[in-house]
Every structure is written in structure tokens, then in C-alpha cells.
Coordinates of C-alpha atoms in Angstrom, one line a residue:
M1 CA 0.1 0.4 0.3
S2 CA 1.6 3.6 -0.8
S3 CA 2.3 6.1 1.3
M4 CA -0.5 8.4 0.0
V5 CA -3.3 5.7 0.5
K6 CA -1.6 4.7 3.9
S7 CA -1.3 8.6 5.0
S8 CA -5.3 9.0 3.9
L9 CA -6.5 6.3 5.8
W10 CA -4.5 7.4 9.5
I11 CA -5.7 10.6 9.0
F12 CA -9.7 9.3 8.6
F13 CA -9.0 7.1 11.5
C14 CA -7.5 9.5 13.9
S15 CA -10.8 11.9 12.5
F16 CA -13.0 8.9 13.3
F17 CA -11.3 8.3 16.7
I18 CA -11.3 12.3 18.1
R19 CA -14.6 12.9 17.1
I20 CA -16.0 9.3 18.2
F21 CA -14.5 10.2 22.1
S22 CA -15.9 14.2 21.7
F23 CA -19.4 12.7 20.7
I24 CA -19.2 10.5 24.1
S25 CA -17.8 13.9 26.2
N26 CA -19.7 16.4 24.5
P27 CA -22.9 15.9 26.0
I28 CA -21.2 15.0 29.6
M29 CA -19.6 18.6 29.4
A30 CA -23.5 19.9 28.4
R31 CA -25.2 18.6 31.1
N32 CA -22.8 19.1 33.8
Y33 CA -20.0 21.8 33.5
P34 CA -22.1 25.4 33.6
K35 CA -22.8 27.3 29.9
A36 CA -20.6 30.1 30.9
D37 CA -18.4 28.0 31.5
I38 CA -18.7 25.7 28.8
A39 CA -18.5 29.0 25.7
E40 CA -15.5 30.7 27.5
F41 CA -13.5 27.1 27.0
R42 CA -14.9 26.4 23.1
S43 CA -13.7 30.0 22.5
L44 CA -10.3 29.8 24.4
Q45 CA -10.2 26.6 22.2
A46 CA -11.3 28.1 19.2
L47 CA -8.5 30.7 19.6
I48 CA -5.8 28.4 20.4
L49 CA -6.8 26.7 16.7
L50 CA -6.6 30.2 15.4
V51 CA -3.0 30.9 17.0
F52 CA -1.5 27.6 15.3
T53 CA -2.2 28.6 11.9
L54 CA -1.5 31.8 12.0
I55 CA 2.3 31.6 13.0
P56 CA 3.7 30.5 10.3
I57 CA 2.0 33.2 8.4
G58 CA 1.9 31.4 4.6
S59 CA 5.8 30.0 5.0
N60 CA 4.7 26.5 5.9
L61 CA 2.5 26.1 2.5
L62 CA 5.6 28.0 0.7
Y63 CA 7.6 25.4 2.3
L64 CA 5.6 22.3 1.4
A65 CA 4.0 23.4 -1.9
E66 CA 8.1 23.8 -3.6
K67 CA 9.3 20.7 -5.2
K68 CA 10.8 18.3 -3.0
E69 CA 14.7 19.1 -4.5
F70 CA 14.2 23.2 -3.9
R71 CA 12.3 22.8 -1.3
S72 CA 15.4 22.6 1.8
K73 CA 16.0 26.5 0.9
Y74 CA 12.6 27.8 2.6
W75 CA 13.4 25.9 5.9
N76 CA 14.6 29.1 7.4
Q77 CA 12.6 31.2 6.7
F78 CA 9.7 28.8 7.5
I79 CA 11.0 28.8 11.0
S80 CA 12.5 32.6 10.9
F81 CA 8.2 33.4 10.1
S82 CA 7.0 31.7 12.7
V83 CA 9.2 33.3 15.6
I84 CA 8.0 36.5 14.1
G85 CA 4.5 35.2 14.3
S86 CA 4.2 33.7 17.5
V87 CA 5.8 37.5 19.0
I88 CA 3.1 39.1 17.4
S89 CA 0.0 36.4 18.5
I90 CA 1.7 36.9 22.0
I91 CA 1.6 40.5 22.1
V92 CA -1.8 41.1 20.3
L93 CA -3.3 38.2 22.2
L94 CA -2.2 40.5 25.8
F95 CA -3.7 43.4 24.1
I96 CA -7.3 41.8 23.7
S97 CA -8.0 39.0 25.6
G98 CA -8.3 40.5 28.7
G99 CA -11.5 41.6 28.6
M100 CA -12.5 38.3 26.6
Y101 CA -11.4 35.8 29.2
Q102 CA -12.3 37.3 33.0
K103 CA -13.2 33.9 34.1
V104 CA -9.4 32.1 33.0
P105 CA -7.1 31.3 35.5
M106 CA -3.3 32.4 34.5
L107 CA -4.7 34.4 31.5
N108 CA -1.6 36.2 31.3
L109 CA 0.6 33.0 31.5
I110 CA -0.9 31.0 28.9
V111 CA -1.4 33.6 26.2
I112 CA 2.4 34.1 26.0
L113 CA 3.1 30.1 26.7
I114 CA 0.6 29.3 23.9
P115 CA 2.5 30.9 20.9
L116 CA 5.8 29.8 22.0
T117 CA 4.7 25.6 22.1
L118 CA 2.7 26.2 18.8
I119 CA 6.1 27.0 17.2
L120 CA 7.5 23.5 17.7
K121 CA 3.8 22.3 16.6
N122 CA 3.7 24.0 13.3
I123 CA 7.8 22.8 13.0
Y124 CA 6.6 19.2 13.9
T125 CA 4.0 19.0 12.1
T126 CA 5.3 20.8 8.7
K127 CA 8.5 18.0 8.9
L128 CA 6.3 15.0 9.1
T129 CA 3.6 16.2 6.4
E130 CA 6.7 16.9 4.2
K131 CA 7.8 13.1 4.6
I132 CA 3.7 12.5 4.3
D133 CA 4.3 10.3 7.4
F134 CA 0.8 11.3 8.3
K135 CA 0.7 8.2 11.0
K136 CA 2.8 9.7 13.8
I137 CA 0.4 13.1 13.1
S138 CA -2.6 11.2 13.8
L139 CA -0.9 9.3 16.9
A140 CA 0.2 12.3 18.4
Q141 CA -3.4 13.9 18.1
M142 CA -5.5 10.5 19.3
I143 CA -3.2 11.2 22.2
H144 CA -3.9 14.3 23.3
H145 CA -8.0 14.3 22.1
T146 CA -7.7 11.1 24.5
L147 CA -6.4 12.1 27.5
N148 CA -8.1 15.8 27.0
N149 CA -11.4 14.2 26.8
I150 CA -10.8 11.6 29.7
L151 CA -9.9 15.1 31.8
I152 CA -13.1 16.9 30.7
I153 CA -14.9 13.4 31.9
V154 CA -13.6 13.1 35.1
G155 CA -13.8 16.8 36.1
A156 CA -17.3 16.7 35.3
Y157 CA -17.5 14.4 37.5
T158 CA -15.7 16.3 40.4
L159 CA -14.6 20.3 40.0
K160 CA -17.1 21.2 37.2
S161 CA -15.5 24.2 36.7
I162 CA -13.6 26.2 34.1
E163 CA -9.8 25.4 35.8
I164 CA -10.1 22.0 35.4
L165 CA -11.0 22.5 31.3
I166 CA -7.9 24.9 31.0
A167 CA -5.5 22.7 32.8
S168 CA -6.7 19.8 30.7
L169 CA -6.3 22.5 27.6
I170 CA -3.3 23.2 28.6
F171 CA -1.3 19.8 29.3
T172 CA -2.6 18.2 26.7
E173 CA -1.7 20.7 23.7
I174 CA 2.2 20.8 25.2
L175 CA 2.1 16.3 25.7
E176 CA 0.9 16.2 21.6
I177 CA 4.5 18.3 20.8
V178 CA 6.7 16.1 23.3
V179 CA 5.6 13.3 21.5
L180 CA 5.4 14.6 18.4
A181 CA 9.1 15.9 19.2
V182 CA 9.8 12.0 19.7
Y183 CA 8.4 11.2 16.3
T184 CA 10.5 13.5 14.3
K185 CA 13.8 13.1 16.1
K186 CA 14.8 10.6 12.7
Y187 CA 14.2 14.1 10.6
T188 CA 16.2 17.3 10.5
V189 CA 14.5 20.2 12.1
K190 CA 17.1 22.4 13.5
L191 CA 18.1 25.6 10.6
N192 CA 20.7 24.4 7.7
N193 CA 23.0 26.8 5.8
N194 CA 20.3 28.8 3.5
K195 CA 19.5 32.2 4.4
L196 CA 17.3 32.8 6.9
I197 CA 15.5 34.9 4.9
I198 CA 14.6 34.5 0.8
F199 CA 12.2 37.6 0.0
D200 CA 12.2 36.4 -3.6
R201 CA 8.6 37.1 -5.8
K202 CA 7.3 33.5 -4.7
T203 CA 7.6 34.5 -1.3
Q204 CA 6.0 38.0 -1.7
N205 CA 3.0 36.5 -3.2
F206 CA 3.4 33.2 -0.5
T207 CA 3.3 35.5 2.5
F208 CA 0.6 38.5 1.2
F209 CA -1.6 36.2 -0.3
V210 CA -0.9 32.7 1.4
G211 CA -0.2 33.9 4.2
L212 CA -2.0 36.7 4.7
S213 CA -5.4 34.6 3.7
T214 CA -4.1 31.9 6.4
I215 CA -4.6 34.4 8.6
I216 CA -8.1 36.0 7.3
V217 CA -10.0 33.1 6.4
N218 CA -8.6 30.8 9.7
F219 CA -10.3 34.2 11.8
A220 CA -13.5 33.3 9.1
L221 CA -13.7 30.7 10.8
Q222 CA -12.7 30.9 14.3
L223 CA -14.0 34.3 15.7
P224 CA -17.6 33.0 14.9
T225 CA -17.2 30.5 17.7
I226 CA -14.9 33.4 19.8
L227 CA -17.7 36.2 18.7
A228 CA -21.0 34.5 19.3
V229 CA -19.8 35.3 23.4
N230 CA -19.5 39.1 23.1
L231 CA -22.4 39.2 20.8
M232 CA -25.3 36.5 22.2
G233 CA -24.1 36.1 25.5
S234 CA -22.5 32.7 27.7
E235 CA -25.5 31.8 28.0
L236 CA -27.3 31.3 24.8
A237 CA -23.7 31.2 22.4
V238 CA -23.0 28.0 23.7
E239 CA -26.0 27.2 21.8
F240 CA -24.8 28.7 18.6
Q241 CA -20.9 26.7 19.3
M242 CA -21.4 23.9 19.8
P243 CA -23.6 22.8 16.9
L244 CA -21.2 25.0 14.0
I245 CA -18.4 22.7 16.7
L246 CA -20.3 19.5 15.7
I247 CA -21.4 20.6 12.0
G248 CA -17.4 20.7 11.0
V249 CA -16.7 16.8 12.2
P250 CA -18.2 15.4 9.4
V251 CA -16.0 18.1 7.4
V252 CA -13.0 17.0 9.5
M253 CA -13.9 12.8 8.4
I254 CA -14.4 13.2 5.0
V255 CA -12.4 16.1 3.6
Q256 CA -8.9 16.0 5.5
A257 CA -8.5 11.9 5.1
V258 CA -7.8 13.2 1.4
S259 CA -7.3 16.4 1.1
K260 CA -4.4 16.7 3.3
V261 CA -2.3 14.7 0.3
F262 CA -3.4 16.5 -2.4
L263 CA -0.7 19.5 -2.0
P264 CA 2.2 17.2 -2.1
L265 CA 0.8 14.5 -4.7
F266 CA -0.7 18.2 -6.3
S267 CA 2.6 19.6 -6.1
N268 CA 4.9 16.9 -8.1
N269 CA 2.1 16.2 -10.4
P270 CA 0.5 19.6 -11.8
E271 CA -1.0 18.4 -15.0
N272 CA -4.7 19.9 -15.4
E273 CA -5.8 15.9 -16.7
F274 CA -4.5 14.5 -13.8
I275 CA -5.3 17.0 -10.9
Q276 CA -9.2 16.7 -13.0
Q277 CA -8.9 12.8 -12.4
K278 CA -8.5 13.2 -8.7
I279 CA -10.5 16.1 -8.1
F280 CA -14.1 14.3 -10.3
I281 CA -13.2 10.5 -8.4
T282 CA -13.5 12.5 -4.9
Q283 CA -16.5 14.7 -5.7
Y284 CA -18.2 11.9 -7.1
I285 CA -18.2 10.3 -4.4
Y286 CA -18.5 13.5 -1.9
W287 CA -21.8 14.1 -3.7
F288 CA -22.8 11.0 -2.4
V289 CA -21.6 10.6 0.8
G290 CA -21.8 14.6 1.6
F291 CA -25.4 14.9 1.0
S292 CA -26.2 11.6 2.9
I293 CA -24.9 13.4 5.9
M294 CA -26.4 16.8 5.6
Y295 CA -29.4 15.2 5.0
F296 CA -29.3 12.7 8.2
V297 CA -28.2 15.7 10.3
W298 CA -31.2 17.6 9.2
W299 CA -33.9 14.7 9.7
F300 CA -32.9 13.8 13.2
A301 CA -31.3 17.1 14.3
K302 CA -33.8 16.6 17.2
D303 CA -32.1 13.3 18.2
I304 CA -28.3 14.3 17.5
T305 CA -29.1 17.6 20.1
Y306 CA -31.3 15.2 22.4
L307 CA -27.8 12.6 22.2
V308 CA -25.2 14.9 22.1
I309 CA -25.5 17.9 23.4
N310 CA -28.2 18.9 25.2
P311 CA -32.1 18.2 25.5
E312 CA -32.7 21.4 26.6
W313 CA -30.6 23.4 24.4
K314 CA -33.4 24.2 22.3
N315 CA -32.1 26.6 20.0
S316 CA -29.0 23.8 18.9
I317 CA -31.7 22.0 16.8
L318 CA -33.0 24.9 14.3
A319 CA -29.0 25.7 14.4
L320 CA -28.2 22.0 13.6
K321 CA -29.9 21.6 10.3
F322 CA -29.4 25.3 9.1
F323 CA -25.5 24.6 9.1
S324 CA -25.6 20.6 8.0
I325 CA -26.3 22.4 4.4
F326 CA -23.3 24.5 4.3
M327 CA -21.4 21.9 6.0
F328 CA -22.4 19.9 2.4
I329 CA -20.9 22.9 0.7
N330 CA -18.0 22.9 2.9
I331 CA -17.1 19.1 1.9
L332 CA -17.3 20.0 -1.7
Q333 CA -15.6 22.8 -1.8
N334 CA -12.8 22.2 0.6
S335 CA -11.1 18.8 -1.2
L336 CA -10.8 21.3 -4.2
S337 CA -8.7 24.3 -2.0
Q338 CA -5.0 23.5 -2.8
I339 CA -5.3 24.0 -6.2
A340 CA -5.0 27.8 -6.1
L341 CA -1.7 27.0 -4.1
I342 CA -0.8 24.9 -6.7
K343 CA -1.4 26.8 -10.3
N344 CA 0.5 29.6 -8.7
K345 CA -2.8 31.7 -8.0
P346 CA -2.6 32.6 -4.1
S347 CA -4.7 35.9 -4.7
V348 CA -7.9 33.1 -5.4
Q349 CA -7.2 32.0 -1.7
F350 CA -6.6 35.7 -0.6
Y351 CA -10.1 37.1 -1.7
Y352 CA -11.6 34.9 -0.7
S353 CA -10.6 34.1 2.8
I354 CA -11.7 38.6 2.9
F355 CA -15.1 37.5 1.8
L356 CA -15.4 34.3 3.8
L357 CA -14.9 36.4 6.6
I358 CA -16.7 39.6 6.2
G359 CA -19.6 37.5 4.9
R360 CA -19.9 35.5 7.8
I361 CA -19.4 38.7 11.2
I362 CA -21.4 41.4 8.9
S363 CA -24.1 37.9 8.6
L364 CA -23.9 37.0 12.2
Y365 CA -23.7 40.4 13.5
I366 CA -27.1 41.6 11.2
G367 CA -29.2 38.0 11.6
F368 CA -29.0 38.6 15.8
K369 CA -29.4 42.0 16.1
H370 CA -32.6 42.2 14.0
Y371 CA -33.8 38.6 13.8
G372 CA -32.2 36.8 17.3
F373 CA -30.7 33.5 17.5
Y374 CA -32.9 32.3 14.6
G375 CA -31.7 35.3 12.4
S376 CA -27.9 35.1 12.8
V377 CA -28.3 31.3 12.0
I378 CA -29.8 31.9 8.7
A379 CA -28.1 34.3 7.5
F380 CA -24.9 33.3 8.5
T381 CA -25.8 29.7 6.7
I382 CA -26.6 31.2 3.5
T383 CA -23.4 33.9 3.4
D384 CA -21.4 30.6 4.2
S385 CA -23.1 28.7 1.6
V386 CA -22.6 31.6 -1.2
V387 CA -18.9 32.2 -0.8
R388 CA -18.0 28.6 -1.3
L389 CA -20.0 27.9 -4.0
A390 CA -18.2 31.1 -5.9
R391 CA -14.9 29.8 -4.9
L392 CA -15.9 26.0 -5.8
I393 CA -16.3 27.4 -9.0
I394 CA -13.1 29.7 -9.6
D395 CA -11.4 26.4 -8.3
L396 CA -12.7 24.4 -11.0
H397 CA -12.0 27.0 -13.7
L398 CA -8.0 26.8 -12.7
I399 CA -7.8 23.1 -13.9
D400 CA -10.3 24.2 -16.6
V401 CA -13.2 22.7 -16.0
K402 CA -16.8 24.6 -16.7
L403 CA -19.2 24.3 -14.4
V404 CA -21.5 22.4 -17.0
D405 CA -18.9 19.9 -17.6
Y406 CA -19.0 19.6 -13.8
L407 CA -22.8 19.0 -13.4
R408 CA -22.7 16.6 -15.8
Y409 CA -19.9 14.5 -14.3
V410 CA -21.9 14.3 -11.2
K411 CA -25.8 14.3 -12.8
I412 CA -25.8 10.6 -11.6
P413 CA -25.7 12.1 -7.2
I414 CA -27.6 15.3 -7.9
L415 CA -30.2 13.1 -8.8
Y416 CA -29.5 10.5 -5.4
C417 CA -30.2 13.5 -3.6
I418 CA -33.6 14.8 -5.5
T419 CA -34.9 10.8 -4.9
L420 CA -33.4 10.5 -1.4
I421 CA -35.7 14.3 -0.4
S422 CA -38.7 13.1 -2.6
L423 CA -38.7 9.7 -1.1
S424 CA -38.0 10.2 2.3
Y425 CA -40.9 12.7 2.9
L426 CA -43.3 10.6 1.0
L427 CA -42.6 7.8 2.9
A428 CA -43.6 10.8 6.0
S429 CA -47.1 11.7 4.3
I430 CA -48.1 8.2 4.6
N431 CA -47.5 8.2 8.4
I432 CA -44.5 6.2 8.9
K433 CA -41.9 6.6 11.7
E434 CA -39.9 9.1 10.8
Y435 CA -36.5 7.2 11.3
M436 CA -37.8 3.9 9.3
S437 CA -38.7 6.9 6.6
F438 CA -35.4 8.0 6.0
I439 CA -33.6 4.1 6.1
I440 CA -35.7 3.3 3.0
A441 CA -35.6 6.3 1.3
I442 CA -31.9 5.9 1.9
L443 CA -31.4 2.7 1.0
L444 CA -33.8 2.8 -1.9
S445 CA -32.0 5.8 -3.4
I446 CA -28.5 3.9 -3.2
F447 CA -30.1 1.1 -5.0
I448 CA -31.5 2.3 -7.7
Y449 CA -28.6 4.3 -8.8
A450 CA -26.1 1.8 -8.2
F451 CA -27.5 -0.6 -10.6
I452 CA -27.9 2.6 -13.1
D453 CA -24.2 3.7 -12.7
R454 CA -22.9 0.4 -11.3
K455 CA -20.3 0.7 -13.8
K456 CA -18.7 4.1 -13.1
L457 CA -18.9 3.3 -9.1
S458 CA -16.6 0.2 -9.8
E459 CA -14.7 2.4 -12.5
L460 CA -14.3 5.0 -9.9
Y461 CA -13.2 3.0 -6.6
K462 CA -10.4 1.0 -8.8
S463 CA -9.2 4.5 -10.6
F464 CA -9.2 6.0 -6.7
V465 CA -7.7 2.7 -5.3
K466 CA -4.7 2.5 -8.0
G467 CA -4.1 6.0 -8.9
F468 CA -3.1 7.0 -5.3
A469 CA -1.2 4.3 -4.8
K470 CA 0.4 4.2 -8.4
N471 CA 0.9 8.2 -7.7
G472 CA 1.9 7.7 -3.8

């Protein structure tokens, strides 16, 4: 089995393992910790994810996007930019965090400690990504999240306070870095003989477009979770935060298993024909799988809220329903997101990130100010979906694929989606129970279109496995 296939499987297994554990710990946390503590904890988690992606200022992507034989000249620059990014992060966080996290103990120490430790995390993960050694990255993440969830569960039945949440967060972050350090012992991660900074045209483009767009897009992804506390108040914000976090699970599990290996794969094979082949295969599968998950979340939002979040959080039901829509579009679009980097069009990512950030923040505020919680959820969903669909069309254009050709290629999965909706509502209208309506509808839809397009499905499966094995 090739390294590409192994890496994809490891990423999928890691994501699956982590999310299963989260499904156990989330309802326990939601039922035992105070709402305000959960809101601040989730907000701080989002802040750590934001800092982790901001620190390299795009230099890690510049390093990984370069061909193997020329890559080492950018290693020193990656480390230098990471140090600069860490210092900037500490200054900014010290300035803004005081008013945001008033209940967090030892806040100033945490604000200084997190960026400094995340420099090492970025270095180790970038080196392992270069080697396509996602097994070690996955194992480190599994150790981190397993222990973190165990500590959260223990705290839920003992202290039930924000102190245990923060302690588990910081301790497991440091533990993951230690594990990564052990895994990268055989690789060289220190400075080499090249210049500390090579500010050539490619560096300028990546720093401005990719680095800045990475900052902006991660603000767009994490700020709603952070700002919801100030906008809605801790009690209501958590009913927005938890569905938003939960809805990201399928995206991580389905898309990351493939898209993470697309950057090194396409960097070594940048021809349009090769990229089109891989993209079409994954898009065909994502339409079937992604829509099925979206419709499952929409259909059973009430039950999911009861089991995985908290049965008393009624607002989360509507949030789950609508967030599942942009979750599906995110699954389709996210797998194409590396194309702009491969085609040396970092400006695409830059402008996309600006529109995503502005759209998400404005829709959140306007929706809530004028129409309350439901207004913010609906406006947020519409804006996010429109921006991501526009990006999908642009990415297809970069590999010379017209929208009409794309739709023609995925016409069978689209018909499957229409059939699934029609059958489920038809069965429900004749008083068949909801869960039975869904099960019968999805089985019939899969059977019908697997039979109609059985030759194509067989070809896709063989092409997907053999293609990655050959080019791994």
C-alpha cells in the first residue's frame, strides 16, 4: 500500500477516533459544566486553533508547495517567520484577551505559553507532512484528544469548573508537542545553511496572499465561536457554538483524509489532466456521502441535539439543521482548496478569505441584531454557502473545468439527492415513522443509482485506489 493511501487512511481513522470520543464527552460536558464555562472554554479552544494556523504566516505552505529538490532553501525562512508570528501573536493576545476571558485563570501566562509552544508544533507537523508521515501526526493527535476528553469527563463528575477545562487544554497541547518531538527525532528540524529569509517574488506572493489569507480565513472559521460570547451572551452563545463545532466533524473526517495529501501529491503532478481525474473521483463520492450526512443531520437534528449536546438546548436544533447545509457545500469545496496554491494563484485564496470573513461576521451580527438567534443562524448559513460555492466554481476554472461539465459529471449523485428527499417526505406523509422513512428512502435511493451507474462506481473505486497507489 502506498504512502498516500496509508496517510489518507490514518487521517480518516484519527478523525473518526477523535470524533467518537468527542461524542461521548460533549454531552457529559454540556450536562455538567456551567454554560458560561463551556462558552469560554470553546472560545479559548478556537483561539488556540487560530494561533496555530497564524504563526507560520503562510511560510509552511510555501515550503510544502515547493518541489522536493528546491524545498530546503525555504526551511530557515519557515522557522524565522514562525518566531516572528509567535511574537506578534503574544502582543496581540495580551492586548485583547483581558476583556474576553475574565474567568480564565492565569490568563497572561497562558497567552505567552501557547504561541511559544505552538512554534514547535508547527515545525514538527510541517516536517512530518513533508515526509507524508501522517501516521505519526495522527497518533500524536489521538493521544492529545483522548487524554483531553478523559480529563473533561473526570472534571465533569468532580470539580465541574473552568479550571479543569483550561488545565486539560494546556496540558494536552504540551503533551502532543512532546510526542511529536519524539516522532521527528530521525528528521532534521534545525536551521540549515541557507539564508534565514529569502524574500524572492514567490515568497512575497505567499507571504502576502497565502500568509495573509490563511490569517483571514482562520479568523473567519474561528471568530464566530469567539465573538458569539460577546454578541449573544454566554448562555445563548454555547447553543450556537456547539452545533457549529459538531457540524465540522463530517468535514474533518471526510475531506481531510484526502485533501491533506493533495498538496504534496499535486505539487509533484501539477498537470490539469491528473488533477481533474482525482478531483472528479472525490467529488463524485463526496456528493453521495456528503449529502447523505447532511440530510441525516437535517432529518434527525432533534435527536442529535438530545443525544450529543443537551436536550434542554432547543435553539441548537435549528442551528444543526441549517449548519448542515453549508457543511455539505464545505465538503465539496474544501477538497479543491489546494488547487489555487498548486497553480500559483494565491490571490484566489486571499480574496476568498476576505469575503468569507466579512460575510460570516456581518451576517452573524445583522442576523442577531434584527432577528435574534434564528436570524443569525439563517443569515450565517446563506452567506457561508454562497461564498463557498463561488470558490468552488473558481477552483474548477483553474483546472479548465466548466461548471456545466462538472454538473454533467455529477448528475447521477444529484439525482440521488433529489430521490432521497422525495422518497423520505413521501414515506413520512403516509405515517411511516421518521427513522424508518429515512432508512427506507436512503436504501432505495442507493440501490436505484448504484444499479443505474454500477459500471461507473466500479471504475471510480478501482481508479481511486490504484491511482493513489501508483502516484504515492
